[in-house]
Amino acid sequence: MGEPTAVGVRAATPSDAPGIADVCARAYRATYRDLLPEAFVDDVVARFYEETRVRSEIVPAPPHWLGYVVGEETSTVVGAAGGAITADGVGELYVLYLDPGRRGEGIGTRLLDHVTGQLRAHGATEMWVSVAEGNDLGVPFYRARGFVERDRVPMHTSDAADDLWSLRMHRDIARSSRQS
């Protein structure tokens, strides 16, 4: 792990949309460039991390979307995350991406902890995340934070012909975010 960071974590505002779109797009491309087909990566970036869409998702719409949270340093977005309540007592982390050059500084953990707190505040006692099979950065990150693989499912937005898979990972959040 790198040195502790002075990055602040807070709820996103509309002015963060360009930074969120940029960091998510760059991180998605860096994470998946050698793992997923280029056309699939391009499609996901265009659909989910285009600035207009991100701007429309800044404002929380609980429980289905709790809004983006950002990791920010000197007015620059260096990470973004967001989640929602998907069923009674069940939370889902939908997105967590960092500036690719900022990994290992604790920013991802701070973003995860913030979203976990949001989910708990909305009644969640368990949390889920989908991580692309073969994501050698994401899978160990979540394992180290108490998530356990529970299932293998088709990757979100893929179809059967793509043969792309995600691991469904779970952790109990009724206790401390560091406990499984």
GROMACS .gro file of C-alpha atoms in nm:
model
  180
    1MET     CA    1   0.000   0.000   0.000
    2GLY     CA    2   0.111   0.355  -0.068
    3GLU     CA    3   0.127   0.643   0.176
    4PRO     CA    4  -0.199   0.754   0.343
    5THR     CA    5  -0.379   1.006   0.129
    6ALA     CA    6  -0.532   1.346   0.202
    7VAL     CA    7  -0.820   1.266  -0.031
    8GLY     CA    8  -1.159   1.372   0.102
    9VAL     CA    9  -1.471   1.162   0.041
   10ARG     CA   10  -1.806   1.336   0.001
   11ALA     CA   11  -2.138   1.330  -0.181
   12ALA     CA   12  -2.099   1.440  -0.542
   13THR     CA   13  -2.238   1.766  -0.672
   14PRO     CA   14  -2.334   1.849  -1.033
   15SER     CA   15  -1.998   2.020  -1.087
   16ASP     CA   16  -1.829   1.681  -1.027
   17ALA     CA   17  -1.993   1.518  -1.331
   18PRO     CA   18  -1.701   1.578  -1.572
   19GLY     CA   19  -1.451   1.442  -1.319
   20ILE     CA   20  -1.664   1.137  -1.237
   21ALA     CA   21  -1.716   1.060  -1.605
   22ASP     CA   22  -1.345   1.098  -1.673
   23VAL     CA   23  -1.217   0.890  -1.382
   24CYS     CA   24  -1.473   0.612  -1.436
   25ALA     CA   25  -1.406   0.593  -1.810
   26ARG     CA   26  -1.027   0.590  -1.766
   27ALA     CA   27  -1.041   0.336  -1.484
   28TYR     CA   28  -1.284   0.108  -1.670
   29ARG     CA   29  -1.061   0.112  -1.978
   30ALA     CA   30  -0.743   0.051  -1.774
   31THR     CA   31  -0.903  -0.232  -1.575
   32TYR     CA   32  -1.061  -0.415  -1.866
   33ARG     CA   33  -0.843  -0.340  -2.170
   34ASP     CA   34  -0.678  -0.685  -2.158
   35LEU     CA   35  -0.975  -0.872  -2.009
   36LEU     CA   36  -1.280  -0.779  -2.215
   37PRO     CA   37  -1.338  -0.721  -2.587
   38GLU     CA   38  -1.259  -0.363  -2.689
   39ALA     CA   39  -1.606  -0.310  -2.839
   40PHE     CA   40  -1.767  -0.419  -2.511
   41VAL     CA   41  -1.548  -0.178  -2.311
   42ASP     CA   42  -1.627   0.106  -2.553
   43ASP     CA   43  -2.000   0.034  -2.525
   44VAL     CA   44  -2.000   0.030  -2.143
   45VAL     CA   45  -1.801   0.354  -2.125
   46ALA     CA   46  -2.035   0.524  -2.375
   47ARG     CA   47  -2.350   0.402  -2.197
   48PHE     CA   48  -2.260   0.451  -1.832
   49TYR     CA   49  -1.977   0.702  -1.805
   50GLU     CA   50  -2.083   0.967  -2.052
   51GLU     CA   51  -2.096   1.306  -1.876
   52THR     CA   52  -2.464   1.376  -1.943
   53ARG     CA   53  -2.568   1.044  -1.792
   54VAL     CA   54  -2.338   1.089  -1.494
   55ARG     CA   55  -2.477   1.439  -1.436
   56SER     CA   56  -2.832   1.297  -1.438
   57GLU     CA   57  -2.728   1.047  -1.167
   58ILE     CA   58  -2.560   1.291  -0.930
   59VAL     CA   59  -2.876   1.353  -0.729
   60PRO     CA   60  -2.966   1.056  -0.508
   61ALA     CA   61  -3.298   0.878  -0.569
   62PRO     CA   62  -3.321   0.652  -0.264
   63PRO     CA   63  -3.350   0.367  -0.227
   64HIS     CA   64  -3.281   0.276  -0.591
   65TRP     CA   65  -2.975   0.499  -0.622
   66LEU     CA   66  -2.796   0.670  -0.335
   67GLY     CA   67  -2.601   0.903  -0.563
   68TYR     CA   68  -2.236   0.923  -0.650
   69VAL     CA   69  -1.974   0.986  -0.386
   70VAL     CA   70  -1.633   1.114  -0.486
   71GLY     CA   71  -1.280   1.097  -0.363
   72GLU     CA   72  -1.141   1.445  -0.418
   73GLU     CA   73  -0.798   1.599  -0.383
   74THR     CA   74  -0.732   1.965  -0.454
   75SER     CA   75  -1.063   2.000  -0.641
   76THR     CA   76  -0.986   1.699  -0.862
   77VAL     CA   77  -1.200   1.385  -0.863
   78VAL     CA   78  -0.965   1.089  -0.812
   79GLY     CA   79  -1.232   0.826  -0.743
   80ALA     CA   80  -1.607   0.768  -0.757
   81ALA     CA   81  -1.849   0.515  -0.613
   82GLY     CA   82  -2.222   0.459  -0.580
   83GLY     CA   83  -2.474   0.208  -0.459
   84ALA     CA   84  -2.837   0.138  -0.383
   85ILE     CA   85  -3.082  -0.064  -0.182
   86THR     CA   86  -3.204  -0.351  -0.399
   87ALA     CA   87  -3.434  -0.533  -0.153
   88ASP     CA   88  -3.530  -0.510   0.212
   89GLY     CA   89  -3.200  -0.517   0.403
   90VAL     CA   90  -2.991  -0.566   0.087
   91GLY     CA   91  -2.746  -0.316  -0.060
   92GLU     CA   92  -2.552  -0.323  -0.384
   93LEU     CA   93  -2.230  -0.146  -0.477
   94TYR     CA   94  -2.279  -0.055  -0.843
   95VAL     CA   95  -1.964   0.141  -0.915
   96LEU     CA   96  -1.625   0.203  -0.758
   97TYR     CA   97  -1.343   0.336  -0.975
   98LEU     CA   98  -1.021   0.522  -0.909
   99ASP     CA   99  -0.778   0.720  -1.116
  100PRO     CA  100  -0.558   0.430  -1.237
  101GLY     CA  101  -0.246   0.603  -1.104
  102ARG     CA  102  -0.393   0.634  -0.752
  103ARG     CA  103  -0.446   0.269  -0.664
  104GLY     CA  104  -0.299   0.143  -0.339
  105GLU     CA  105  -0.346   0.469  -0.147
  106GLY     CA  106  -0.657   0.370   0.049
  107ILE     CA  107  -0.895   0.579  -0.163
  108GLY     CA  108  -1.099   0.279  -0.277
  109THR     CA  109  -1.140   0.158   0.081
  110ARG     CA  110  -1.257   0.503   0.192
  111LEU     CA  111  -1.510   0.518  -0.093
  112LEU     CA  112  -1.631   0.165  -0.013
  113ASP     CA  113  -1.665   0.253   0.356
  114HIS     CA  114  -1.868   0.564   0.267
  115VAL     CA  115  -2.110   0.371   0.045
  116THR     CA  116  -2.133   0.098   0.310
  117GLY     CA  117  -2.238   0.364   0.561
  118GLN     CA  118  -2.502   0.495   0.321
  119LEU     CA  119  -2.640   0.145   0.273
  120ARG     CA  120  -2.652   0.082   0.648
  121ALA     CA  121  -2.831   0.416   0.698
  122HIS     CA  122  -3.099   0.288   0.457
  123GLY     CA  123  -3.140  -0.039   0.648
  124ALA     CA  124  -2.902  -0.273   0.464
  125THR     CA  125  -2.747  -0.553   0.667
  126GLU     CA  126  -2.582  -0.722   0.370
  127MET     CA  127  -2.398  -0.591   0.065
  128TRP     CA  128  -2.333  -0.731  -0.280
  129VAL     CA  129  -2.100  -0.639  -0.564
  130SER     CA  130  -2.043  -0.791  -0.909
  131VAL     CA  131  -1.682  -0.814  -1.021
  132ALA     CA  132  -1.573  -0.927  -1.365
  133GLU     CA  133  -1.426  -1.273  -1.357
  134GLY     CA  134  -1.050  -1.237  -1.403
  135ASN     CA  135  -1.038  -0.884  -1.262
  136ASP     CA  136  -0.710  -0.931  -1.077
  137LEU     CA  137  -0.741  -0.591  -0.909
  138GLY     CA  138  -1.107  -0.595  -0.806
  139VAL     CA  139  -1.149  -0.952  -0.679
  140PRO     CA  140  -0.858  -0.934  -0.429
  141PHE     CA  141  -0.966  -0.583  -0.320
  142TYR     CA  142  -1.313  -0.704  -0.225
  143ARG     CA  143  -1.187  -1.028  -0.069
  144ALA     CA  144  -0.953  -0.827   0.155
  145ARG     CA  145  -1.255  -0.626   0.273
  146GLY     CA  146  -1.462  -0.927   0.374
  147PHE     CA  147  -1.650  -1.008   0.055
  148VAL     CA  148  -1.695  -1.374  -0.034
  149GLU     CA  149  -1.777  -1.514  -0.377
  150ARG     CA  150  -2.128  -1.658  -0.384
  151ASP     CA  151  -2.215  -1.704  -0.750
  152ARG     CA  152  -2.101  -1.668  -1.109
  153VAL     CA  153  -2.342  -1.477  -1.336
  154PRO     CA  154  -2.341  -1.329  -1.687
  155MET     CA  155  -2.177  -0.988  -1.684
  156HIS     CA  156  -2.415  -0.692  -1.670
  157THR     CA  157  -2.503  -0.565  -2.021
  158SER     CA  158  -2.357  -0.877  -2.185
  159ASP     CA  159  -2.554  -1.146  -2.363
  160ALA     CA  160  -2.502  -1.521  -2.380
  161ALA     CA  161  -2.298  -1.495  -2.698
  162ASP     CA  162  -2.041  -1.272  -2.522
  163ASP     CA  163  -1.954  -1.545  -2.268
  164LEU     CA  164  -1.850  -1.277  -2.016
  165TRP     CA  165  -1.894  -1.353  -1.647
  166SER     CA  166  -1.900  -1.174  -1.315
  167LEU     CA  167  -1.848  -1.307  -0.967
  168ARG     CA  168  -2.125  -1.209  -0.725
  169MET     CA  169  -1.955  -1.124  -0.399
  170HIS     CA  170  -2.128  -1.074  -0.063
  171ARG     CA  171  -2.053  -0.948   0.285
  172ASP     CA  172  -2.247  -0.891   0.603
  173ILE     CA  173  -2.255  -0.519   0.689
  174ALA     CA  174  -2.461  -0.544   1.006
  175ARG     CA  175  -2.127  -0.520   1.191
  176SER     CA  176  -1.813  -0.317   1.122
  177SER     CA  177  -1.728  -0.270   0.753
  178ARG     CA  178  -1.403  -0.460   0.820
  179GLN     CA  179  -1.578  -0.776   0.935
  180SER     CA  180  -1.725  -1.041   0.710
   0.00000   0.00000   0.00000
